[in-house]
Each structure stands twice: as C-alpha cells, then as structure tokens.
Coordinates of C-alpha atoms in Angstrom, one line a residue:
M178 CA 105.9 146.3 47.3
I179 CA 105.2 147.4 43.7
S180 CA 105.9 144.7 41.1
E181 CA 105.9 145.6 37.4
I182 CA 104.1 142.9 35.4
S183 CA 102.3 142.1 32.2
P184 CA 98.7 143.2 31.7
C185 CA 96.0 140.8 32.9
K186 CA 94.6 140.4 29.4
A187 CA 96.9 139.8 26.6
A188 CA 96.6 141.1 23.1
A189 CA 96.0 138.6 20.3
P190 CA 99.1 137.7 18.3
H191 CA 100.0 140.2 15.6
Q192 CA 97.8 142.9 17.2
E193 CA 98.6 146.0 19.1
P194 CA 99.1 145.5 22.9
L195 CA 96.0 146.1 25.1
F196 CA 97.8 149.0 26.8
P197 CA 100.2 150.5 24.2
Q198 CA 103.2 152.3 25.5
K199 CA 102.3 151.5 29.1
R200 CA 103.3 149.1 31.8
V201 CA 101.0 148.0 34.6
L202 CA 102.0 148.5 38.2
Y203 CA 100.3 146.3 40.8
K204 CA 100.6 147.1 44.4
V205 CA 100.4 143.4 45.2
M206 CA 102.4 140.2 44.7
L207 CA 103.2 139.1 41.2
N208 CA 101.2 136.1 40.0
T209 CA 103.8 134.1 38.2
A210 CA 107.5 134.4 37.4
I211 CA 109.0 132.3 34.6
I212 CA 112.8 131.6 34.8
G213 CA 114.3 130.6 31.4
A214 CA 113.7 131.7 27.8
G215 CA 114.2 128.6 25.8
P216 CA 111.5 126.6 24.0
Y217 CA 109.8 125.7 27.4
G218 CA 109.9 129.1 29.0
L219 CA 108.7 130.8 25.8
S220 CA 105.9 128.3 25.3
V221 CA 104.7 128.7 28.9
A222 CA 104.8 132.5 28.6
A223 CA 102.9 132.5 25.3
H224 CA 100.2 130.3 26.8
L225 CA 99.9 132.5 30.0
R226 CA 99.8 135.6 27.9
H227 CA 96.9 134.2 25.8
S228 CA 95.1 133.2 29.0
G229 CA 95.4 136.6 30.6
I230 CA 97.5 135.4 33.5
P231 CA 99.9 138.1 34.6
F232 CA 103.6 137.1 34.6
R233 CA 107.1 138.2 34.1
I234 CA 109.7 136.1 32.3
F235 CA 113.5 136.4 32.7
G236 CA 116.5 135.0 30.9
R237 CA 118.5 135.1 27.7
P238 CA 116.4 134.0 24.8
M239 CA 117.5 130.6 23.3
D240 CA 120.7 130.7 25.3
S241 CA 121.5 127.0 25.2
W242 CA 121.3 127.1 21.4
L243 CA 123.0 130.4 20.8
A244 CA 125.8 130.1 23.4
H245 CA 126.3 126.4 24.2
M246 CA 126.1 124.5 20.9
P247 CA 128.6 124.6 18.1
K248 CA 127.9 126.6 15.0
G249 CA 127.1 124.4 12.0
M250 CA 125.4 121.6 13.8
F251 CA 121.9 120.2 13.1
L252 CA 119.1 119.2 15.4
K253 CA 118.4 115.5 15.7
S254 CA 114.6 116.3 15.8
D255 CA 112.6 116.4 12.6
G256 CA 111.1 119.6 11.4
F257 CA 107.6 118.9 12.6
A258 CA 109.0 118.0 16.1
S259 CA 111.0 121.3 16.5
N260 CA 108.3 123.8 17.2
I261 CA 107.9 126.3 20.0
Y262 CA 104.3 126.4 21.1
D263 CA 101.8 129.2 21.0
P264 CA 98.2 128.3 22.0
S265 CA 96.7 128.5 18.5
G266 CA 99.8 126.9 16.8
D267 CA 100.1 130.0 14.5
F268 CA 103.9 130.4 14.5
T269 CA 105.4 127.1 13.7
L270 CA 108.9 126.4 12.4
E271 CA 107.4 125.6 9.1
R272 CA 105.8 129.0 8.9
F273 CA 109.0 130.7 10.0
C274 CA 110.9 128.9 7.3
A275 CA 108.3 129.9 4.7
E276 CA 108.6 133.5 5.7
K277 CA 112.4 133.5 5.6
R278 CA 112.5 131.2 2.5
V279 CA 114.5 128.6 4.3
S280 CA 114.3 125.0 3.1
Y281 CA 111.9 123.0 5.3
A282 CA 110.3 119.6 5.4
D283 CA 108.4 117.8 8.2
T284 CA 111.0 115.0 7.7
G285 CA 114.0 114.5 5.5
I286 CA 115.6 118.0 5.8
P287 CA 117.6 118.4 9.0
V288 CA 116.9 121.5 11.0
G289 CA 120.0 123.7 11.3
L290 CA 121.0 125.1 14.6
D291 CA 121.1 128.7 13.2
T292 CA 117.6 128.2 11.7
F293 CA 116.2 127.0 15.0
S294 CA 117.9 129.7 17.0
S295 CA 116.6 132.4 14.7
Y296 CA 113.1 130.9 14.9
G297 CA 113.2 131.0 18.7
L298 CA 114.2 134.7 18.6
A299 CA 111.4 135.5 16.2
F300 CA 109.0 133.6 18.4
K301 CA 110.1 135.7 21.3
D302 CA 109.6 138.9 19.4
R303 CA 106.2 137.9 18.1
M304 CA 104.7 135.9 21.0
V305 CA 106.6 136.9 24.2
P306 CA 107.6 140.6 23.8
E307 CA 107.6 140.9 27.6
L308 CA 110.8 138.9 28.0
E309 CA 113.3 140.7 30.2
E310 CA 116.9 139.7 29.5
K311 CA 117.8 139.7 33.1
M312 CA 119.3 137.0 35.3
V313 CA 117.9 135.8 38.6
A314 CA 120.5 135.9 41.4
S315 CA 118.4 134.2 44.1
I316 CA 115.0 132.8 45.0
D317 CA 113.8 132.2 48.5
R318 CA 110.6 131.1 50.2
L319 CA 108.1 133.4 51.8
P320 CA 105.0 132.3 53.8
D321 CA 102.8 133.3 50.9
G322 CA 105.0 132.8 47.9
F323 CA 108.6 133.5 46.9
V324 CA 111.0 136.4 46.8
M325 CA 113.3 136.8 43.8
R326 CA 116.4 139.0 43.5
L327 CA 117.6 139.9 40.1
E328 CA 121.3 140.6 39.3
D329 CA 120.5 144.2 38.7
G330 CA 119.3 144.5 42.3
E331 CA 115.5 144.4 41.8
T332 CA 113.5 142.4 44.3
I333 CA 110.2 140.8 43.3
K334 CA 107.6 139.0 45.3
T335 CA 105.7 136.3 43.4
Q336 CA 103.1 133.7 44.2
R337 CA 104.5 131.2 41.8
V338 CA 107.7 130.4 40.0
V339 CA 108.0 128.3 36.8
L340 CA 111.6 127.0 36.3
A341 CA 112.4 126.4 32.7
V342 CA 116.1 126.5 33.1
G343 CA 117.1 124.0 30.4
I344 CA 120.2 121.8 30.3
T345 CA 123.1 124.2 30.8
H346 CA 122.9 124.0 34.6
F347 CA 123.3 120.3 34.5
E348 CA 126.5 119.6 32.5
H349 CA 127.9 116.2 33.4
M350 CA 131.6 115.6 33.7
P351 CA 133.1 112.2 34.4
E352 CA 134.7 112.0 37.8
S353 CA 137.8 110.4 36.4
L354 CA 138.5 113.7 34.4
A355 CA 137.0 116.4 36.7
H356 CA 140.4 117.1 38.4
L357 CA 142.0 118.4 35.1
P358 CA 142.6 122.1 34.8
S359 CA 140.2 124.0 32.5
E360 CA 142.9 124.6 29.9
F361 CA 143.1 120.8 29.3
L362 CA 139.4 119.8 29.9
S363 CA 136.1 121.3 28.9
H364 CA 132.5 120.3 28.4
S365 CA 131.0 120.3 24.9
A366 CA 128.6 123.0 26.1
S367 CA 131.5 125.4 26.3
H368 CA 132.2 125.4 22.5
R369 CA 130.1 127.6 20.4
E370 CA 133.2 128.1 18.1
V371 CA 135.4 125.2 17.0
E372 CA 137.9 127.4 14.9
P373 CA 140.2 127.9 18.0
F374 CA 141.0 124.1 17.8
R375 CA 142.3 124.3 14.2
G376 CA 145.6 122.4 14.0
R377 CA 145.3 121.1 17.6
N378 CA 145.0 117.5 18.8
V379 CA 141.7 117.0 20.6
V380 CA 140.0 114.0 22.1
V381 CA 136.2 114.0 22.3
I382 CA 134.6 111.7 24.9
G383 CA 131.1 110.4 24.2
G384 CA 129.0 108.6 21.6
G385 CA 125.8 110.7 21.5
S386 CA 124.8 113.4 19.1
S387 CA 126.7 116.1 20.9
A388 CA 130.0 114.1 20.7
L389 CA 129.4 113.1 17.1
D390 CA 128.4 116.5 15.8
L391 CA 131.2 118.2 17.6
A392 CA 133.8 115.7 16.5
A393 CA 132.7 116.2 12.8
L394 CA 132.8 120.0 13.1
L395 CA 136.2 119.9 14.7
H396 CA 137.5 117.7 11.9
E397 CA 136.1 120.0 9.3
A398 CA 137.7 122.9 11.0
G399 CA 141.2 121.3 10.8
A400 CA 141.6 119.8 14.2
Q401 CA 143.2 116.4 14.7
V402 CA 140.3 114.6 16.4
H403 CA 140.0 111.2 18.2
L404 CA 136.6 110.1 19.4
V405 CA 136.5 107.9 22.5
A406 CA 133.2 106.2 23.5
R407 CA 132.3 103.4 25.9
Q408 CA 129.9 101.9 23.3
T409 CA 131.4 99.2 21.2
S410 CA 129.5 100.6 18.1
L411 CA 128.0 103.9 17.2
K412 CA 124.3 104.3 16.5
F413 CA 122.7 106.6 14.0
H414 CA 119.1 107.4 13.1
G415 CA 117.9 105.9 9.8
K416 CA 117.9 108.1 6.8
P417 CA 114.4 108.9 5.6
T418 CA 113.7 107.2 2.3
G419 CA 111.2 109.7 1.0
K420 CA 108.9 106.9 0.1
A421 CA 105.3 106.6 1.4
R422 CA 105.0 104.0 4.1
S423 CA 102.4 101.3 3.9
L424 CA 99.4 101.2 6.3
W425 CA 100.9 98.2 8.1
Q426 CA 104.2 100.1 8.6
R427 CA 102.4 103.1 9.9
I428 CA 100.4 101.0 12.4
R429 CA 103.4 99.0 13.6
H430 CA 105.8 101.9 13.6
P431 CA 103.8 105.1 13.9
Q432 CA 105.7 108.4 13.5
S433 CA 106.1 110.5 16.6
G434 CA 108.0 113.5 17.9
L435 CA 110.6 111.1 19.3
G436 CA 110.9 108.9 16.2
P437 CA 109.0 105.9 14.9
G438 CA 107.5 103.1 17.1
L439 CA 104.6 102.4 19.4
R440 CA 106.7 103.1 22.5
S441 CA 108.1 106.4 21.2
R442 CA 104.6 107.4 20.2
F443 CA 103.4 106.8 23.8
Y444 CA 106.3 108.7 25.3
A445 CA 105.8 111.6 22.9
N446 CA 102.1 111.9 22.9
A447 CA 101.0 110.7 26.4
P448 CA 103.4 112.3 29.0
G449 CA 100.3 112.8 31.2
A450 CA 99.7 109.0 31.2
F451 CA 103.4 108.3 31.6
H452 CA 103.3 110.2 34.9
Y453 CA 101.0 107.5 36.4
L454 CA 103.4 104.7 35.7
P455 CA 105.1 103.2 38.8
E456 CA 108.1 105.4 39.8
S457 CA 110.7 102.7 39.4
L458 CA 109.4 101.9 35.8
R459 CA 109.4 105.6 34.9
L460 CA 113.0 106.0 36.1
E461 CA 114.1 102.9 34.1
I462 CA 112.4 104.1 30.9
V463 CA 114.0 107.6 31.2
R464 CA 117.4 106.0 31.8
R465 CA 117.2 103.6 28.9
T466 CA 115.1 105.3 26.2
L467 CA 116.7 107.2 23.4
G468 CA 120.3 106.5 24.4
P469 CA 123.3 107.9 22.7
S470 CA 122.9 108.2 18.9
G471 CA 123.6 110.5 16.1
G472 CA 121.5 112.0 13.3
W473 CA 121.5 110.2 10.0
F474 CA 123.1 113.3 8.4
I475 CA 126.3 113.1 10.5
K476 CA 127.2 109.5 9.9
D477 CA 129.3 110.0 6.7
K478 CA 131.1 112.9 8.4
V479 CA 132.3 110.5 11.2
I480 CA 132.6 107.0 9.9
G481 CA 135.8 106.7 7.9
Q482 CA 136.8 110.3 8.6
I483 CA 137.7 110.3 12.4
P484 CA 139.8 107.8 14.3
L485 CA 137.4 105.9 16.7
M486 CA 138.3 104.2 20.0
L487 CA 135.1 102.4 20.8
G488 CA 134.5 100.3 23.9
Y489 CA 136.8 102.5 26.0
T490 CA 136.0 104.3 29.2
P491 CA 138.3 107.0 30.7
Q492 CA 139.8 105.7 34.0
G493 CA 142.1 108.6 34.7
A494 CA 144.1 111.5 33.3
K495 CA 147.2 113.5 34.1
V496 CA 149.0 116.4 32.7
E497 CA 152.5 115.7 31.3
N498 CA 154.7 118.3 29.6
G499 CA 151.8 120.5 28.6
K500 CA 149.6 117.6 27.3
V501 CA 147.0 115.3 28.8
R502 CA 147.7 111.6 29.1
L503 CA 144.3 109.9 29.0
H504 CA 144.1 106.4 30.6
L505 CA 141.4 104.3 28.9
Q506 CA 140.1 100.8 29.7
T507 CA 137.7 98.4 28.0
A508 CA 135.0 96.3 29.7
D509 CA 137.3 93.2 29.6
G510 CA 140.2 95.0 31.3
A511 CA 142.3 96.0 28.3
E512 CA 144.1 99.3 28.9
E513 CA 145.5 102.0 26.6
D514 CA 146.8 105.5 27.0
I515 CA 146.4 108.4 24.5
L516 CA 148.2 111.7 24.6
T517 CA 146.3 114.9 23.5
E518 CA 146.4 118.6 23.9
H519 CA 142.8 118.9 25.1
V520 CA 139.9 116.7 26.2
I521 CA 136.3 117.7 25.4
A522 CA 133.7 115.8 27.5
A523 CA 130.6 115.5 25.4
T524 CA 129.1 113.4 28.1
G525 CA 125.6 115.0 28.3
Y526 CA 123.6 116.3 31.2
K527 CA 122.3 115.0 34.5
V528 CA 119.6 116.8 36.5
N529 CA 120.8 117.7 39.9
L530 CA 118.9 120.4 41.9
D531 CA 122.0 121.2 43.9
R532 CA 123.4 122.7 40.8
L533 CA 120.7 125.4 40.8
N534 CA 122.6 127.7 43.1
F535 CA 120.1 130.5 42.7
L536 CA 117.6 128.4 44.6
S537 CA 118.1 128.9 48.3
A538 CA 119.5 126.1 50.4
N539 CA 116.2 126.2 52.3
I540 CA 114.2 125.5 49.2
R541 CA 116.5 122.8 47.9
S542 CA 116.5 121.0 51.2
K543 CA 112.7 120.9 51.4
L544 CA 112.0 119.7 47.9
K545 CA 111.1 116.0 47.5
T546 CA 113.5 114.5 44.9
V547 CA 114.4 111.2 43.3
D548 CA 117.9 110.8 41.8
R549 CA 118.4 114.5 42.5
A550 CA 115.5 115.5 40.2
P551 CA 112.2 117.0 41.6
V552 CA 109.2 114.8 42.2
L553 CA 106.3 116.6 40.4
S554 CA 102.6 116.5 40.5
P555 CA 100.5 115.9 37.4
T556 CA 100.6 119.7 36.8
F557 CA 104.4 120.0 37.0
E558 CA 104.2 121.4 40.5
S559 CA 106.9 120.3 43.0
S560 CA 106.4 119.3 46.6
M561 CA 106.8 123.0 47.4
P562 CA 103.4 124.6 46.5
G563 CA 103.8 127.3 43.8
L564 CA 107.2 126.0 42.5
F565 CA 106.9 124.3 39.0
F566 CA 109.6 122.6 36.9
V567 CA 109.3 122.1 33.1
G568 CA 111.8 120.8 30.6
V569 CA 114.6 118.3 31.3
A570 CA 114.1 118.6 35.1
A571 CA 110.6 117.1 34.6
A572 CA 111.8 114.0 32.6
N573 CA 111.6 111.5 35.6
S574 CA 108.0 112.5 36.1
F575 CA 106.7 112.9 32.5
G576 CA 109.2 110.9 30.4
P577 CA 111.9 111.3 27.8
V578 CA 109.9 113.7 25.7
M579 CA 110.8 116.4 28.3
R580 CA 114.4 116.3 27.1
F581 CA 113.2 117.6 23.7
A582 CA 111.4 120.7 22.4
F583 CA 108.5 118.5 21.4
G584 CA 107.4 118.2 25.0
A585 CA 107.1 122.0 25.5
G586 CA 103.6 122.1 24.2
F587 CA 102.2 119.6 26.7
A588 CA 104.1 121.3 29.5
A589 CA 102.8 124.8 28.6
R590 CA 99.2 123.7 28.3
T591 CA 99.3 121.7 31.5
V592 CA 100.9 124.4 33.6
T593 CA 98.6 127.1 32.2
R594 CA 95.5 125.1 33.0
A595 CA 96.7 124.7 36.6
L596 CA 97.5 128.4 37.0
A597 CA 94.3 129.5 35.3
K598 CA 92.3 127.4 37.7
S599 CA 94.1 128.9 40.7
F600 CA 93.8 132.4 39.2
S601 CA 90.0 132.1 38.8
T602 CA 89.4 131.0 42.4
E603 CA 91.8 133.4 44.2
P604 CA 90.1 136.2 46.2
M605 CA 90.3 139.6 44.6
S606 CA 92.1 141.2 47.6
G607 CA 95.0 138.8 47.4
S608 CA 95.5 138.4 43.7
V609 CA 97.0 140.4 40.9
R610 CA 93.6 141.3 39.7
A611 CA 93.4 144.0 42.3
V612 CA 93.0 147.6 41.2
A613 CA 96.0 148.7 39.1
T614 CA 97.5 151.9 38.0
T615 CA 99.2 152.5 34.7
A616 CA 102.5 154.2 34.0
K617 CA 103.5 155.7 30.8

C-alpha cells in the first residue's frame, strides 16, 4: 500500500521545506502516526520532524482549548510553564506574546485561554505544517504494526502509533447524575459559550479550576449560579507578590512548572525518575497531588459573588415540572434539595481506555492497565509494542505533570529518542527509508 508521509529529513524552522511543493510517497508502511494535535501531539511532531523521522499527524489543532473550555477563562499554569515544545526551544509562549504584543510574564500575569489557543495554532503553522485536520475512525492491530482508517475513508498502515488524545475523551460524570437527560445535565467541557445561560438558574458541581472559572463566567454573563462542592472549603493558589524571594525561600520552596515546593519540583522536573517509584506509591501520588483548586485571579470573582454550598455531594436528581431537583448530602448525613434549570458537572476527567472507541476491542483487551489507564514503559510505550501514550493517559506512569502542558517537553524528547533508536537500527527493506518517489 502507498502511504503519504512527511519527508525523511525535516527542514529547519523558518526555512523552506526540503521538498517544496511536493509530497513523498513511500511504497512501504508509514513509520509513525500521531493522533491528537494539542500541546503533546504538536510537541512530539515537532521533535520527530527535527529528527528526520517520517510521520503523519491527525486531529483538530488545540481542540480541547478551542472547543471545550469557556471563552474568557485563564490558565492556572504560569507563563513559563505554558509552552509547547520544539527541540531548540525557539517558539515559546513568551516569544509569541512578544511578536503579538500581548502582555506576558513568567509569573504574575495569568495566561488567557485565547492567548494560549492562538499560540498553539501559530506553533502548528510554524513547527508542524504537516498536520492533517482529519479524524481517525478506527485503529486495529496487524502482525507488523497497525492499520488506521480515517473518517474520510483513507486506510493507512503504520509501524507505530502515538496517542496524544488529551482530556476530552475522558469526561467524568457522577453516577448519581448520569441518568438525567442532556437538556438538564451537561459536562463543563460542553460549554465554550456561556451566553446561552443568561437569565437561567444553573448549578455547577465541583470545586476545581474548571468549576470555579465556569461559575464566575456564568455569573458575569447574567446567570443565576450556585456552586456545589464536596470540599468544605475552596482552595486557591497564592497570588504572586512580585517581590524577590530569599535564597532560603528558593531552597525550601523552589519554583517549578507545577508550583512551588520540593515535591512539586520533583514531579515537574523528574518524571523519568517518578516512573521507577513503586506502582502503589505512584498511583497514590497522582490521586492526591494537585487536588481541586482555583487560580489566584478567580478568587475575588467567586467568594462573595456566588452562593456556595460547600461540603455537599449529589446523591440523586430527578426532573420535576421542567426543572431538576438535586438531592444533596453532607458527610455527616445532613440532606438538602435544590431546584434548578440545569446542572453542569465540572467534575474533571478520569482516564479510561474503554472510552477510546476508535481503538479496536482487540487492542483494548490486550493492553495491560491499572485503574483503566495504560501501563507504560520508560519510553511511554504500552504493553503492545509500537503503541505509545502521552499526556493525561500517562499520568499514572510518569506523574501529575502529565496532566499539564509542562510535561509535553519531556514526553516529546523521550518518545523521539526511542523512535530514533528504532529508526536507526531497522533494516532498509522494511523501513520508511526505502526508495521513494516524489509527487508534485
């Protein structure tokens, strides 16, 4: 079969492509397919391109940010921790903001969603022009690799697949609410626009950044919002003081891409070492670290502005006369009902490989998993040779940094080294380095 892929050797950033106005057709199997075009997929692609490893990448660029987060929100990550990664570190968020004359600081100025989304699109244009905005319909196993079918009907055989699918496949909905019809219940990922809720009564469930940001934006848009959270108090990041920290403060609480502190520094900067911790300890750390909290910039828009019902957990819900009666309970057994027009579950995401319907049942049944997440090697490879997972699906193996863009650099470097090693040792007759023809 003929697969259309990228040239073996990539052009340097900002230079003309090696084969201008041409695509390369190899009469052999594709080396690598990347599924997903968020920070992780784009970072992996930029690294493969630089290393001359042929690939194709599929997906909608920055889809989670452009389609599944509300306009007007800010990232919880600091500016210096919100990059997408090319091998030389040329195109950082700081550089993008300088080019576009957007206010930027490593810390102290929150990164707007629109700014980060635009940066991701610019990174794609500059570093990953090969991106194909096509969706993958199915992936199945072959004796010597994988076969992929795209939604447009194209079939591709590939030796390796890197899944960088992000969070949107893993929306978590509380079981106590899941039975409600969609007109009365939605996940926070469904709301790019909040204006349709103007004048309506809405209950937001959750105490993390998604819930707090969405509740504040709904309130500003004119909705009547109640926030319900099982936590008895809300947590917010500390506001940067702008003052220089002492040497002792920097030693005791070093800055990191996950916030200050020695543990956060380890999780952010040493995901490779994290991988070698005992499995039970890794799972506990991932479960407990960086729990629900909001950015410092959202605190004043929530506290004193929005009615809060803290310490309550939804136990059930039913529709009555066109509204939802939400039944809540506290840890000590106290109960309360609240009537609302719509419930938004800002209850986060939980990795579950069964949610990746485009992976064949045959693949999913053979993958080694823990808590429904893939068990990965030190190179992000799953128990099925040639199938790699990066991003949130890799958190149980490499730590909480995989839930944030900051982890994309380590993932891209690690996967690229592994693929480059295989690429350099593969026989010429079976690799994508076989004789190629060019097509105008």
